[in-house]
Amino acid sequence: MRTLILITANLILGICTTMAQTTETSSSKSSSEFSITYDTDSPNKKYYRSFTVLDMDDDYRIKVRFMKSLKSNVKSYLIDQFGEEKMKIKDGTFLWAEMVDEEEMYEIKLKGNKLRINVSKELASDKLIKRFKQVGEELKKITSKSEEI
C-alpha cells in the first residue's frame, strides 16, 4: 500500500513539474528520468534505481544510481564495452576516459553504486554518440534487474 502511495505521489509531482515548466532556453535540452523505489515491511527486501539521461546540444549524459548488488554486473558490462586496458582504478572508483587534443571526449565513472557518463557531442562522432545511447539502453536493462523480492 505504501508503495502504491509513493508511486502515485511521484507521478502527480512529475506531472505538475512538467506542466509548470513554461520558460524557453536558447539551447535545446531533452532529458528523461526514471526512478523506482520498492520497499516492503521486511528490511532485507528493497529495490531502488534512479536513471537519468540528459541529451543537450553540446553534451550527452547518463546518471544511474542502482542497487549495490548490481555493481559487478554494471562493471563487467563496462569492461566488455570499453576494455580493461583503458580502465583506471583509484580509491575504488573505476574510470574510462578518452581525450582529443587535450579535451575530454568522454568520461565514464563508476563509484560504488553510482555511474556517470559524460560525452562531448562537439568532439565525439555521431557513431560514438549512437554507441553511448545503446550503452545507456543496455545499462537501463542491467540495473532494472532486482534481487529476489
CSV table of C-alpha atoms in Angstrom, one decimal:
chain,number,residue,atom,x,y,z
A,1,MET,CA,0.0,0.0,0.0
A,2,ARG,CA,2.8,2.4,0.9
A,3,THR,CA,4.5,1.6,-2.4
A,4,LEU,CA,1.3,2.5,-4.3
A,5,ILE,CA,1.0,5.8,-2.5
A,6,LEU,CA,4.7,6.6,-3.2
A,7,ILE,CA,4.3,5.8,-6.9
A,8,THR,CA,1.1,7.9,-7.2
A,9,ALA,CA,2.7,10.9,-5.3
A,10,ASN,CA,5.8,10.7,-7.6
A,11,LEU,CA,3.6,10.6,-10.7
A,12,ILE,CA,1.5,13.6,-9.6
A,13,LEU,CA,4.6,15.6,-8.7
A,14,GLY,CA,6.2,14.7,-12.1
A,15,ILE,CA,3.1,15.8,-14.0
A,16,CYS,CA,2.8,19.1,-12.0
A,17,THR,CA,6.5,19.8,-12.6
A,18,THR,CA,6.2,19.1,-16.3
A,19,MET,CA,3.2,21.4,-16.7
A,20,ALA,CA,4.9,24.2,-14.6
A,21,GLN,CA,7.9,24.4,-16.9
A,22,THR,CA,6.9,27.1,-19.5
A,23,THR,CA,10.1,29.0,-19.9
A,24,GLU,CA,12.3,28.6,-23.0
A,25,THR,CA,16.0,28.4,-23.1
A,26,SER,CA,18.3,29.1,-26.0
A,27,SER,CA,19.8,25.6,-26.1
A,28,SER,CA,17.7,22.6,-26.7
A,29,LYS,CA,17.7,20.1,-23.9
A,30,SER,CA,15.9,16.9,-23.6
A,31,SER,CA,16.1,14.6,-20.6
A,32,SER,CA,14.4,11.6,-19.3
A,33,GLU,CA,14.4,10.3,-15.7
A,34,PHE,CA,13.2,7.1,-14.3
A,35,SER,CA,13.2,6.2,-10.7
A,36,ILE,CA,11.8,3.2,-8.9
A,37,THR,CA,11.7,2.5,-5.2
A,38,TYR,CA,10.3,-0.7,-3.8
A,39,ASP,CA,10.0,-1.2,-0.1
A,40,THR,CA,8.2,-3.8,1.9
A,41,ASP,CA,7.8,-4.3,5.6
A,42,SER,CA,10.9,-6.5,5.6
A,43,PRO,CA,14.2,-4.6,5.9
A,44,ASN,CA,16.1,-7.1,3.7
A,45,LYS,CA,13.8,-6.7,0.7
A,46,LYS,CA,14.4,-3.4,-1.0
A,47,TYR,CA,14.8,-2.4,-4.6
A,48,TYR,CA,15.7,1.0,-6.0
A,49,ARG,CA,17.1,2.7,-9.1
A,50,SER,CA,17.4,6.1,-10.5
A,51,PHE,CA,18.2,6.5,-14.2
A,52,THR,CA,18.7,10.0,-15.8
A,53,VAL,CA,19.6,10.8,-19.4
A,54,LEU,CA,20.4,14.4,-20.4
A,55,ASP,CA,20.7,14.9,-24.2
A,56,MET,CA,21.8,18.5,-24.7
A,57,ASP,CA,23.3,20.5,-27.6
A,58,ASP,CA,26.9,20.0,-26.5
A,59,ASP,CA,26.8,17.0,-24.2
A,60,TYR,CA,25.1,13.7,-23.7
A,61,ARG,CA,25.0,12.5,-20.1
A,62,ILE,CA,23.8,9.4,-18.3
A,63,LYS,CA,23.5,9.2,-14.5
A,64,VAL,CA,22.5,6.0,-12.8
A,65,ARG,CA,22.1,5.0,-9.1
A,66,PHE,CA,21.4,1.4,-8.6
A,67,MET,CA,21.3,-1.4,-6.1
A,68,LYS,CA,24.8,-2.3,-4.7
A,69,SER,CA,24.2,-5.9,-5.6
A,70,LEU,CA,24.2,-5.0,-9.3
A,71,LYS,CA,27.7,-3.3,-9.2
A,72,SER,CA,29.5,-6.3,-10.5
A,73,ASN,CA,27.1,-6.7,-13.5
A,74,VAL,CA,27.5,-3.0,-14.4
A,75,LYS,CA,31.3,-3.1,-14.0
A,76,SER,CA,31.5,-6.3,-16.1
A,77,TYR,CA,29.4,-4.7,-18.9
A,78,LEU,CA,31.5,-1.5,-18.9
A,79,ILE,CA,34.7,-3.6,-19.1
A,80,ASP,CA,33.2,-5.6,-22.0
A,81,GLN,CA,32.3,-2.3,-23.8
A,82,PHE,CA,35.3,-0.1,-23.1
A,83,GLY,CA,38.1,-2.6,-22.2
A,84,GLU,CA,40.1,-3.4,-19.1
A,85,GLU,CA,43.3,-1.9,-20.6
A,86,LYS,CA,41.7,1.6,-20.8
A,87,MET,CA,40.3,1.4,-17.2
A,88,LYS,CA,41.9,3.3,-14.4
A,89,ILE,CA,41.2,2.4,-10.7
A,90,LYS,CA,41.7,4.9,-8.0
A,91,ASP,CA,40.2,4.7,-4.4
A,92,GLY,CA,37.5,2.2,-5.5
A,93,THR,CA,36.5,4.4,-8.5
A,94,PHE,CA,36.6,2.9,-12.0
A,95,LEU,CA,37.3,5.4,-14.7
A,96,TRP,CA,37.4,5.2,-18.5
A,97,ALA,CA,38.2,8.4,-20.4
A,98,GLU,CA,39.3,9.4,-23.9
A,99,MET,CA,41.0,12.7,-24.7
A,100,VAL,CA,41.1,14.5,-28.1
A,101,ASP,CA,43.5,17.5,-28.4
A,102,GLU,CA,43.8,17.7,-24.6
A,103,GLU,CA,40.0,17.9,-24.3
A,104,GLU,CA,37.8,15.2,-22.8
A,105,MET,CA,35.7,13.4,-25.4
A,106,TYR,CA,34.1,11.1,-22.9
A,107,GLU,CA,34.3,10.0,-19.3
A,108,ILE,CA,32.8,7.1,-17.6
A,109,LYS,CA,33.0,7.0,-13.8
A,110,LEU,CA,31.7,4.1,-11.7
A,111,LYS,CA,31.9,4.7,-7.9
A,112,GLY,CA,30.1,2.4,-5.6
A,113,ASN,CA,26.6,2.1,-6.9
A,114,LYS,CA,26.7,5.3,-8.9
A,115,LEU,CA,27.6,5.7,-12.6
A,116,ARG,CA,28.1,8.9,-14.6
A,117,ILE,CA,28.8,9.0,-18.3
A,118,ASN,CA,29.6,12.4,-20.0
A,119,VAL,CA,30.1,12.6,-23.7
A,120,SER,CA,31.1,15.8,-25.6
A,121,LYS,CA,29.0,16.0,-28.7
A,122,GLU,CA,31.4,18.5,-30.2
A,123,LEU,CA,34.3,16.1,-30.0
A,124,ALA,CA,32.6,12.7,-30.5
A,125,SER,CA,31.5,11.3,-33.8
A,126,ASP,CA,27.8,10.6,-34.5
A,127,LYS,CA,28.7,6.9,-34.5
A,128,LEU,CA,30.2,7.2,-31.0
A,129,ILE,CA,27.3,9.1,-29.6
A,130,LYS,CA,24.9,6.4,-31.0
A,131,ARG,CA,27.1,3.8,-29.3
A,132,PHE,CA,26.7,5.6,-25.9
A,133,LYS,CA,22.9,5.8,-26.4
A,134,GLN,CA,22.9,2.0,-26.9
A,135,VAL,CA,25.1,1.5,-23.9
A,136,GLY,CA,22.6,3.6,-21.9
A,137,GLU,CA,19.7,1.4,-23.0
A,138,GLU,CA,21.7,-1.7,-22.0
A,139,LEU,CA,22.6,-0.2,-18.6
A,140,LYS,CA,18.9,0.6,-18.1
A,141,LYS,CA,18.1,-3.1,-18.6
A,142,ILE,CA,21.0,-4.3,-16.4
A,143,THR,CA,20.1,-2.0,-13.5
A,144,SER,CA,16.4,-2.8,-13.7
A,145,LYS,CA,17.0,-6.4,-12.5
A,146,SER,CA,16.3,-6.8,-8.9
A,147,GLU,CA,17.2,-9.5,-6.4
A,148,GLU,CA,14.5,-11.9,-5.2
A,149,ILE,CA,11.9,-9.5,-3.9
